[in-house]
Tab-separated table of C-alpha atoms in Angstrom:
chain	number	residue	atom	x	y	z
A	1	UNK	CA	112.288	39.400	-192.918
A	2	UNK	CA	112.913	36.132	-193.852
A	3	UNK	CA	112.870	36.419	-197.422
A	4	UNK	CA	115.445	39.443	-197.225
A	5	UNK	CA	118.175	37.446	-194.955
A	6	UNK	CA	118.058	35.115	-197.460
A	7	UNK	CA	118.332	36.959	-200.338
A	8	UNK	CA	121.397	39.220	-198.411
A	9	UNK	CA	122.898	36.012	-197.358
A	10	UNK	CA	122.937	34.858	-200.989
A	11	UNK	CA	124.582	37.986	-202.269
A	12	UNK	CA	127.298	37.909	-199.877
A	13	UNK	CA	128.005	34.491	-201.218
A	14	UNK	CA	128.525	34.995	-204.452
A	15	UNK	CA	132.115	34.469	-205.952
A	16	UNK	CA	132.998	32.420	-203.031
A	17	UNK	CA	135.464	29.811	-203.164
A	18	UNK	CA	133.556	27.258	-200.882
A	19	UNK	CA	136.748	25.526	-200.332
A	20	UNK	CA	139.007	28.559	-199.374
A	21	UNK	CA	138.866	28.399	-195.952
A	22	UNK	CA	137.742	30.833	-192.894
A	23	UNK	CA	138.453	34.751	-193.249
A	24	UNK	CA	140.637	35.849	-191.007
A	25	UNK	CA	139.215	38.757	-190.739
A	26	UNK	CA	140.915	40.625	-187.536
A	27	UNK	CA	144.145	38.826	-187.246
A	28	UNK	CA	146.607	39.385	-184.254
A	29	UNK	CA	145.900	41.829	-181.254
A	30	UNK	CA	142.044	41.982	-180.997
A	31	UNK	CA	141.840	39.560	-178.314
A	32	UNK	CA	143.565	42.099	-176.017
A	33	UNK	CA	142.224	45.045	-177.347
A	34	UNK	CA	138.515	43.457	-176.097
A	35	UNK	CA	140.571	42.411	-172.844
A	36	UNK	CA	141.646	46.379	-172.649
A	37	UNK	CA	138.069	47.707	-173.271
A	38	UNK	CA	136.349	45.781	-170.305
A	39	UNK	CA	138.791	46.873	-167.646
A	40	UNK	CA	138.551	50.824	-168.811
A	41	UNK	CA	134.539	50.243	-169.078
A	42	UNK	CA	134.399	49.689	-165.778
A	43	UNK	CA	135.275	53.537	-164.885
A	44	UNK	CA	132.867	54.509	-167.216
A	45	UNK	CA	129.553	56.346	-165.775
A	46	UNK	CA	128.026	56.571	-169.255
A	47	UNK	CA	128.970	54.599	-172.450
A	48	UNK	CA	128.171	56.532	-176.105
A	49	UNK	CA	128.344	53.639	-178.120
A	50	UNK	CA	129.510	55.143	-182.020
A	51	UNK	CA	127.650	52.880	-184.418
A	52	UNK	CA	127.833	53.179	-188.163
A	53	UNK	CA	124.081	54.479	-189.267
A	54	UNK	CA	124.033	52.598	-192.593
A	55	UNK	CA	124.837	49.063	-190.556
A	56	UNK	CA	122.928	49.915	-187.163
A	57	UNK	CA	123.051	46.349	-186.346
A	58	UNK	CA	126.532	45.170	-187.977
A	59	UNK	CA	128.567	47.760	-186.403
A	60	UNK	CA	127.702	46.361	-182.653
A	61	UNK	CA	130.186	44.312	-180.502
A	62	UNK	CA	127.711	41.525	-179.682
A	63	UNK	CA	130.296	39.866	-177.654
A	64	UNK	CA	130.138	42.930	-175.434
A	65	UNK	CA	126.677	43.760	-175.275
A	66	UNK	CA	125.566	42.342	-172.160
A	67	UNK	CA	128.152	44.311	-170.844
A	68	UNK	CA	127.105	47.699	-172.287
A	69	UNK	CA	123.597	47.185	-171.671
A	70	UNK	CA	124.306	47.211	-167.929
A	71	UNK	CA	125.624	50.633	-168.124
A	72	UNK	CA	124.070	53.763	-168.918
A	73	UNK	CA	124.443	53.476	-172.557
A	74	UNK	CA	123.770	55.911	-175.375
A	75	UNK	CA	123.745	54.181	-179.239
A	76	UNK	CA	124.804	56.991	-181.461
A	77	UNK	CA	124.024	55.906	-184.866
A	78	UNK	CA	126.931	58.242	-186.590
A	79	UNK	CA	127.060	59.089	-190.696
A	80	UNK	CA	123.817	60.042	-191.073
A	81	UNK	CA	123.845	61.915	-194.040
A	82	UNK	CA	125.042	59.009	-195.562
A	83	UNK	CA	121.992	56.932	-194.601
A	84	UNK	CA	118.393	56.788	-195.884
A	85	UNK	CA	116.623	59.541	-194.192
A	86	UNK	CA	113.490	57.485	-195.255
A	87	UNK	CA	114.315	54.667	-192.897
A	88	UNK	CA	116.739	56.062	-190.521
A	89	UNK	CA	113.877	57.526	-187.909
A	90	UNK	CA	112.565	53.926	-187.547
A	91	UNK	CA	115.924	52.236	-186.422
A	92	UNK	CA	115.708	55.039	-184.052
A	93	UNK	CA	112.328	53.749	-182.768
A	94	UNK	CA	113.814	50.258	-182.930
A	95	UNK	CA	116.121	51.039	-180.695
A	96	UNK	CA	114.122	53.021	-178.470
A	97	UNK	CA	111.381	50.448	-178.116
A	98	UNK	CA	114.104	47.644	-176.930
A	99	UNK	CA	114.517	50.243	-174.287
A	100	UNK	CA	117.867	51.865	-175.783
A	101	UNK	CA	118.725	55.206	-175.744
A	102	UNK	CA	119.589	55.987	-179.365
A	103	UNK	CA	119.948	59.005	-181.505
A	104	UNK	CA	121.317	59.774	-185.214
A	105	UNK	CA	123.805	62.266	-185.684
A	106	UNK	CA	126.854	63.476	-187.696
A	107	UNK	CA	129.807	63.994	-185.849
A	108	UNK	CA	130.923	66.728	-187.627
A	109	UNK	CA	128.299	68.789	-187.220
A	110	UNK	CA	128.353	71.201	-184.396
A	111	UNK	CA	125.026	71.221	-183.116
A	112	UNK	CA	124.893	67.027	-183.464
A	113	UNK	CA	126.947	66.564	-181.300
A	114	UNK	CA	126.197	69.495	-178.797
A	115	UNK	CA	122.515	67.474	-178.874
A	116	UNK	CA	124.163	63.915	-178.191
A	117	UNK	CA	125.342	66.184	-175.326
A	118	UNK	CA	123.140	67.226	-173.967
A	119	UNK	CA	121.329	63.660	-173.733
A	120	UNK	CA	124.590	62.633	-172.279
A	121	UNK	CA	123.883	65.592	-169.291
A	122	UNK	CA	120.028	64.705	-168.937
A	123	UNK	CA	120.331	60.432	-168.524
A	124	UNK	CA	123.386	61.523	-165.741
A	125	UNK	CA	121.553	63.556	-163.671
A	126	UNK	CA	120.237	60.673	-161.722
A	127	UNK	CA	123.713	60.261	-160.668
A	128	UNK	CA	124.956	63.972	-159.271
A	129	UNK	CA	124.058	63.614	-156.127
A	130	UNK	CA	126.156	60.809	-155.257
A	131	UNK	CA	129.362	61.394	-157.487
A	132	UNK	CA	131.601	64.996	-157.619
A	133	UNK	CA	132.669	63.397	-160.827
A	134	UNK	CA	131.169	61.365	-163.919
A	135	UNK	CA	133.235	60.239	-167.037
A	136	UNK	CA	131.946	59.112	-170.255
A	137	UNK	CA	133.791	56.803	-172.670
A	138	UNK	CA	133.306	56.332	-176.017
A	139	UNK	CA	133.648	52.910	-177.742
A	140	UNK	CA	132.945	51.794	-180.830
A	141	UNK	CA	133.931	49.445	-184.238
A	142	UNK	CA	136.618	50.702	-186.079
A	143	UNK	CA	135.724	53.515	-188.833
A	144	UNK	CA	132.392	54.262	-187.259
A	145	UNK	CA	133.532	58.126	-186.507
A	146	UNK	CA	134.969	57.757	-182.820
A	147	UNK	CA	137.656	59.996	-183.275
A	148	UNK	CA	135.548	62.700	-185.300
A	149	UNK	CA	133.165	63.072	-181.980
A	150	UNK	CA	135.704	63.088	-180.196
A	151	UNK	CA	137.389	65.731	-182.062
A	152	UNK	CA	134.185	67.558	-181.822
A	153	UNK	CA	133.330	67.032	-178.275
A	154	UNK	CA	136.990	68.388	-177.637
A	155	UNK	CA	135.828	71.810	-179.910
A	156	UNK	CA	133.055	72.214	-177.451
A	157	UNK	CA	134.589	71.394	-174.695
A	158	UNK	CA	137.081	74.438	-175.044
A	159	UNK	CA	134.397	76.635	-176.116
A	160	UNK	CA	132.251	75.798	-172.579
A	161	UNK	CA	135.892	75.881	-170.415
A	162	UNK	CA	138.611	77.524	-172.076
A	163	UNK	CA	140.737	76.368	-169.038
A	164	UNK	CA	140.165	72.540	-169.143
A	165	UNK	CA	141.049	71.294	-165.257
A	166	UNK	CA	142.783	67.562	-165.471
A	167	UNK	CA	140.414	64.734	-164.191
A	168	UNK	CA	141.087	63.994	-160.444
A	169	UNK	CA	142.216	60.616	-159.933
A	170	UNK	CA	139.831	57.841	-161.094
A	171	UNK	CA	140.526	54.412	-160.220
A	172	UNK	CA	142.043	51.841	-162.980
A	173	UNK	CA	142.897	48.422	-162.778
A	174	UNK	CA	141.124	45.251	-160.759
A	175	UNK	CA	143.034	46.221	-157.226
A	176	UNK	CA	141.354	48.857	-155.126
A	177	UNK	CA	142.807	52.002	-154.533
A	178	UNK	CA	145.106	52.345	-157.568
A	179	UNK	CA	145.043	55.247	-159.250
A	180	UNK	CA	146.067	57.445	-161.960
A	181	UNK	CA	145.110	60.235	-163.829
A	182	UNK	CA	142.910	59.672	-166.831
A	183	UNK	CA	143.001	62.270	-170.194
A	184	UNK	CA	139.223	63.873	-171.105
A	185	UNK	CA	137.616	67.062	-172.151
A	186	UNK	CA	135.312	68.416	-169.490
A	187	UNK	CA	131.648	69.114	-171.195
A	188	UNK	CA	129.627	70.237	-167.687
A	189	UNK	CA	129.915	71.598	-164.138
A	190	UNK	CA	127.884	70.778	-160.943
A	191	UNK	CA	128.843	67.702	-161.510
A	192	UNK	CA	132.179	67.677	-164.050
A	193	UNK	CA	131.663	65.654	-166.527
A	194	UNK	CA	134.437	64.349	-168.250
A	195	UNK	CA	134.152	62.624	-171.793
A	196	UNK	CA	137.652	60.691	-172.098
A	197	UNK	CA	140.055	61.724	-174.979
A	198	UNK	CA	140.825	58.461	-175.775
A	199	UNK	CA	137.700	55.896	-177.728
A	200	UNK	CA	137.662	52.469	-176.742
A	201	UNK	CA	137.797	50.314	-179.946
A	202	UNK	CA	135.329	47.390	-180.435
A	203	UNK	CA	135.948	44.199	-182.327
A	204	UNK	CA	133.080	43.795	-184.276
A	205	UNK	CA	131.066	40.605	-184.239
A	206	UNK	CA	131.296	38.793	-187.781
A	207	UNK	CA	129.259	35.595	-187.502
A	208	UNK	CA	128.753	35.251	-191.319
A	209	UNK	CA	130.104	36.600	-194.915
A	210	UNK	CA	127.301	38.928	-195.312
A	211	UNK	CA	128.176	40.828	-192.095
A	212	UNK	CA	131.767	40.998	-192.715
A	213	UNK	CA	130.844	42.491	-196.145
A	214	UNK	CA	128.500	45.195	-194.612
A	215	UNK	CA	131.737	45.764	-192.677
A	216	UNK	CA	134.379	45.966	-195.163
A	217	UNK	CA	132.346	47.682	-197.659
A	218	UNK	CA	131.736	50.748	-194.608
A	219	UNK	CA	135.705	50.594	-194.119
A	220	UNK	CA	135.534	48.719	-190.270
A	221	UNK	CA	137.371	45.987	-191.958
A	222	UNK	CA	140.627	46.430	-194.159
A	223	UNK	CA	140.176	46.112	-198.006
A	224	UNK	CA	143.555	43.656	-197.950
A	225	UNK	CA	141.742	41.178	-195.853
A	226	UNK	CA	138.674	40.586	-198.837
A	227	UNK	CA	139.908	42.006	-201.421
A	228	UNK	CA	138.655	45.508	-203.100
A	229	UNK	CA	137.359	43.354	-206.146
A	230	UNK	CA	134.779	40.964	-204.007
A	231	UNK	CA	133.685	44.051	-201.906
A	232	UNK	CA	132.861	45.987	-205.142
A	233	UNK	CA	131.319	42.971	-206.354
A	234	UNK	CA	129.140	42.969	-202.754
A	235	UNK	CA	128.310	46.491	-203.450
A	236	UNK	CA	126.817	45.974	-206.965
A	237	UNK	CA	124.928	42.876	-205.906
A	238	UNK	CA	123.104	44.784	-203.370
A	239	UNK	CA	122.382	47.691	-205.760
A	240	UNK	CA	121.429	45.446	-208.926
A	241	UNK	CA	119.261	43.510	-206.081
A	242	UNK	CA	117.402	46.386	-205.113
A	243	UNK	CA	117.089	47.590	-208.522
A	244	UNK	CA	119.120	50.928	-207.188
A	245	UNK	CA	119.836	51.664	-210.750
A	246	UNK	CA	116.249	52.145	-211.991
A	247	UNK	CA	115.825	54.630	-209.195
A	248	UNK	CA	119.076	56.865	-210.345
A	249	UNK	CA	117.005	56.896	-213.340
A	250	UNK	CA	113.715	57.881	-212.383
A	251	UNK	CA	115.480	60.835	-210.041
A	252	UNK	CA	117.714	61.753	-213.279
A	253	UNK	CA	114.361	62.331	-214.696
A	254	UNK	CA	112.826	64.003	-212.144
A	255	UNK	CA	115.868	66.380	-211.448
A	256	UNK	CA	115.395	67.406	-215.627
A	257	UNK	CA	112.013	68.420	-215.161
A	258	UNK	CA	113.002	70.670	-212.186
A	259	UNK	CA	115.790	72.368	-213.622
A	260	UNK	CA	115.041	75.838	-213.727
A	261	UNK	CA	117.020	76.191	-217.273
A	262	UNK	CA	117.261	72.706	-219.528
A	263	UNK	CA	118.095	72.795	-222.874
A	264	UNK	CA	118.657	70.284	-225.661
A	265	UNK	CA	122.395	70.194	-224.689
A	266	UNK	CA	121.369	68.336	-221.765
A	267	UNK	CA	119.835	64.766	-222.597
A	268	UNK	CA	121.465	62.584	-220.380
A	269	UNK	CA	118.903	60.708	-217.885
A	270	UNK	CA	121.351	61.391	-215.516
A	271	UNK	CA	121.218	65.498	-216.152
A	272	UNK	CA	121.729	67.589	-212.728
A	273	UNK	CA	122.534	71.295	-211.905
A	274	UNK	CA	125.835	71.749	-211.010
A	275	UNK	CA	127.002	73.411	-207.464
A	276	UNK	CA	129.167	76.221	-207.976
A	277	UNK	CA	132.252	74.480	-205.603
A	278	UNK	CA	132.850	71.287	-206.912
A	279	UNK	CA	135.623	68.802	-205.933
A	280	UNK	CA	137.865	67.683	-208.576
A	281	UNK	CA	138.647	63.424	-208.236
A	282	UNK	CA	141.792	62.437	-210.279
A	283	UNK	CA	140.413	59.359	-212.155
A	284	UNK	CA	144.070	59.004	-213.513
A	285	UNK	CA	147.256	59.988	-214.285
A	286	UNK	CA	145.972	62.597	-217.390
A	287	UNK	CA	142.625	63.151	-216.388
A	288	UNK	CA	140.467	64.833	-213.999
A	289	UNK	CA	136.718	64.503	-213.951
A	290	UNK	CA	134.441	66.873	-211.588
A	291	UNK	CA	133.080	64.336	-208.838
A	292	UNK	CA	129.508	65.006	-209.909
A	293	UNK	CA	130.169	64.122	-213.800
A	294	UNK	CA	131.790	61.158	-212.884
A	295	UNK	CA	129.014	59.696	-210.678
A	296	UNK	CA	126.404	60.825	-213.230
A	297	UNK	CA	128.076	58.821	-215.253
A	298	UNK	CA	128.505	55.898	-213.512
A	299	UNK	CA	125.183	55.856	-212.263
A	300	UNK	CA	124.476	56.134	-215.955
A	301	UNK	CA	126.676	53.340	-216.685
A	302	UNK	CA	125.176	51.099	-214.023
A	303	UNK	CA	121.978	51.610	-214.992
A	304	UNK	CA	122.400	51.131	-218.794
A	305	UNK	CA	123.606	47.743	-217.878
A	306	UNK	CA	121.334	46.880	-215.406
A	307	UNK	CA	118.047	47.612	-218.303
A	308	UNK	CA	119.916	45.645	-221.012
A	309	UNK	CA	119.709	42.627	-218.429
A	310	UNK	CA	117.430	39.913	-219.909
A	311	UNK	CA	118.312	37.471	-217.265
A	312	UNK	CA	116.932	36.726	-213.538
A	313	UNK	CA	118.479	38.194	-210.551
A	314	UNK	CA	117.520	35.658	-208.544
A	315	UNK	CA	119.883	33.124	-210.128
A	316	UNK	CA	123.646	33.469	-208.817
A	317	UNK	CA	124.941	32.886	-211.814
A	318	UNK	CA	123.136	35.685	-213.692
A	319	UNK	CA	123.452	38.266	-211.097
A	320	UNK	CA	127.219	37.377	-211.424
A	321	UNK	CA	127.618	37.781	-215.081
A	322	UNK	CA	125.722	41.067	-214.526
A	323	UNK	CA	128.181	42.205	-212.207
A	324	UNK	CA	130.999	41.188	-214.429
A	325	UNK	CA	129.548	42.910	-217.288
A	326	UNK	CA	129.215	46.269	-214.913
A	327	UNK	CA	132.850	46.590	-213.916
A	328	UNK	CA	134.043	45.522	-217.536
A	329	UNK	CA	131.748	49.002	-218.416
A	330	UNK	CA	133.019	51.002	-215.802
A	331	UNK	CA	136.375	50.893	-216.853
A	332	UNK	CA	135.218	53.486	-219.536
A	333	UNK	CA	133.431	55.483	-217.023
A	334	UNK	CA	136.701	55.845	-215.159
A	335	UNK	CA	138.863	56.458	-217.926
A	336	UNK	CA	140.821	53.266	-217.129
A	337	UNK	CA	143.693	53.059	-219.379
A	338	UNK	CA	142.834	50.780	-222.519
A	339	UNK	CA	146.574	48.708	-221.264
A	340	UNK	CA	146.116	47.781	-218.040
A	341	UNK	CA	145.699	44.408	-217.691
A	342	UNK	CA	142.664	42.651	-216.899
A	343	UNK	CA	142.825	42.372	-213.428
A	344	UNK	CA	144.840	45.324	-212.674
A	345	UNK	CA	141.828	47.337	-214.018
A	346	UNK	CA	139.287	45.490	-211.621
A	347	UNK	CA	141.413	46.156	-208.775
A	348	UNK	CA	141.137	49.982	-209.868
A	349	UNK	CA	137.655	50.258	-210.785
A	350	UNK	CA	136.510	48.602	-207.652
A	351	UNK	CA	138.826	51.025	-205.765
A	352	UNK	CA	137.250	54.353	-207.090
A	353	UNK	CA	133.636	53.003	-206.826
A	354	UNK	CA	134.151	51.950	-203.030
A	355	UNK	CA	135.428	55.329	-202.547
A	356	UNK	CA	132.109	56.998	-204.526
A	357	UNK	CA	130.195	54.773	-202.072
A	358	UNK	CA	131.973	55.075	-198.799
A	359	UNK	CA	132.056	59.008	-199.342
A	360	UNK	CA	128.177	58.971	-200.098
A	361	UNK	CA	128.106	60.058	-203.708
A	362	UNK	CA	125.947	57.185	-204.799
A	363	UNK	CA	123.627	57.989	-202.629
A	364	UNK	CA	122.088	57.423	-198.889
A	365	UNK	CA	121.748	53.795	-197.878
A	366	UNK	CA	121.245	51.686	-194.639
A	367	UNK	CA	122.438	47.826	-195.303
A	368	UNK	CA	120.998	46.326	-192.527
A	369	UNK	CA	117.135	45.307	-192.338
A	370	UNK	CA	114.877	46.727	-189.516
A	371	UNK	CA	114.534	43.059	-187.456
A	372	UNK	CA	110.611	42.269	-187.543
A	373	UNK	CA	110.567	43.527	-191.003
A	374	UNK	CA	108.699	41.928	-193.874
């Protein structure tokens, strides 16, 4: 693993101005939003802990972990179909052999969630005999897809109790016997269990560039505080560096040969059958590209870049001027107007090729390395 922490820790240093000072990168009111979360943990019976599944690692609070670990916990590694199925089982085992409860899901699927459910029912039955009623919070960075469960565990909720009955009183706040009543959706009977409407927001742990990239490039941190330029530039450092682009081709390739009906018309590396409902992306002001043309064709561009590179990845410098060279040639790809200036044309191509990544069109990728691993 040692090789790869270096080599990540390199990337996410690229570009830096080594005399520009700390990041700021959660200014004002976190302090008391982590103040806020400890008090409400405490009424928790059960913590789902919302993780992002392409940072498994980076989207944790470590700050509160010793305090989550002492709970019944469950680590639901959300955005799965945006992660590499390849790898994503054996962060699951990770987890599991450090004694975690953990499980991948999508929170918009339906039967996801109902399964993160019914985990939630099994590791609380040790608990029914002694309590009439259990309530589960839900915490998590931001943009890790707390809201969406919820959302989703509300759907259910309805569907299992049509009449949702309020919470009885729960006690809040560090004095005994205060009370109030507390919002949730009711998910079980014999005991009720209550899943609270409201997700506890984490302030995620940032102890070096490199995770506050993995961050901001997932959307937990706000574009404004890096910049949409350096985070693009992250993004194609870590592809270039794991020589993503090759791969686009070789599955270009192998998508060709298993067309059921290719013709001459069709020589692009990058050729793929198109699915009959397909999203339109304005790319700008007079033109509209379908989604799936446009990332054929930046995958295209990326990777026609990437195999005229003579130089070595391993030197900063080079892997920089590759970079440069990539968002100079995907101003084409977007149909960037020929007279936009310079850096108002960065700004935009790094915008619409976050937004191809953070919506999963370039693919399935986890960010983080499995600790242990070679």
């Amino acid at each position: 693993m040692g090789g790869r922490a270096q080599m990540g820790k390199r990337i996410a240093e690229i570009g830096f101005n080594p005399g520009g000072g700390v990041i700021n990168w959660f200014p004002g009111h976190m302090a008391a939003a982590t103040r806020a979360i400890r008090d409400r943990l405490r009424l928790a019976d059960l913590v789902i802990e919302v993780r992002d599944a392409r940072i498994p690692l980076s989207s944790a609070n470590e700050d509160l972990q010793s305090l989550l670990s002492c709970k019944r916990r469950i680590i639901a590694l959300n955005k799965k179909d945006m992660a590499n199925p390849n790898i994503m089982h054996r962060w699951v085992q990770h987890f599991e052999s450090c004694k975690q409860d953990c499980l991948s899901m999508n929170a918009h699927l339906k039967s996801s969630v109902s399964q993160l459910l019914a985990l939630v029912e099994l590791k609380l039955k040790e608990v029914i005999s002694r309590e009439p009623t259990l309530l589960v919070m839900v915490v998590g960075v931001p943009n890790v897809g707390k809201s969406s469960l919820i959302n989703s565990i509300h759907q259910i909720a309805n569907s299992r109790f049509p009449v949702q009955e309020k919470i009885k009183c729960a006690t809040v706040g560090p004095l005994p016997g205060v009370t109030q009543d507390i919002a949730g959706y009711k998910i079980a009977n014999r005991p009720s269990i209550y899943v609270l409407d409201t997700p506890g927001v984490l302030v995620p742990s940032i102890p070096d560039i490199e995770t506050g990239l993995k961050l901001a490039l997932t959307g937990a941190v706000k574009d404004s505080v890096v910049g949409e330029e350096r985070i693009a530039q992250y993004l194609l450092a870590i592809l270039n560096s794991r020589r993503t682009p090759l791969h686009w081709d070789r599955l270009g390739n192998e998508r060709m040969r298993t067309a059921p009906e290719f013709d001459g018309r069709n020589k692009n590396i990058f050729a793929d059958s198109i699915p009959k409902r397909r999203r339109q992306l304005n790319v700008s002001d007079s033109d509209a590209l379908y989604i799936e043309d446009l990332v054929r064709e930046v995958q295209r561009t990326l990777y026609l870049t990437f195999k005229d590179f003579e130089g070595n990845l391993e030197e900063e410098g080079e892997l920089e001027s590759l970079i440069d060279a990539q968002l100079t040639a995907l101003r084409k790809s977007f149909r960037i107007p020929s007279h936009r200036a310079c850096d108002e044309a960065r700004t935009m191509v790094s915008k619409k090729l976050l937004t191809l990544f953070r919506t999963g069109k370039l693919g399935p990728f986890i960010l983080d390395n499995l600790p242990n691993s070679s």
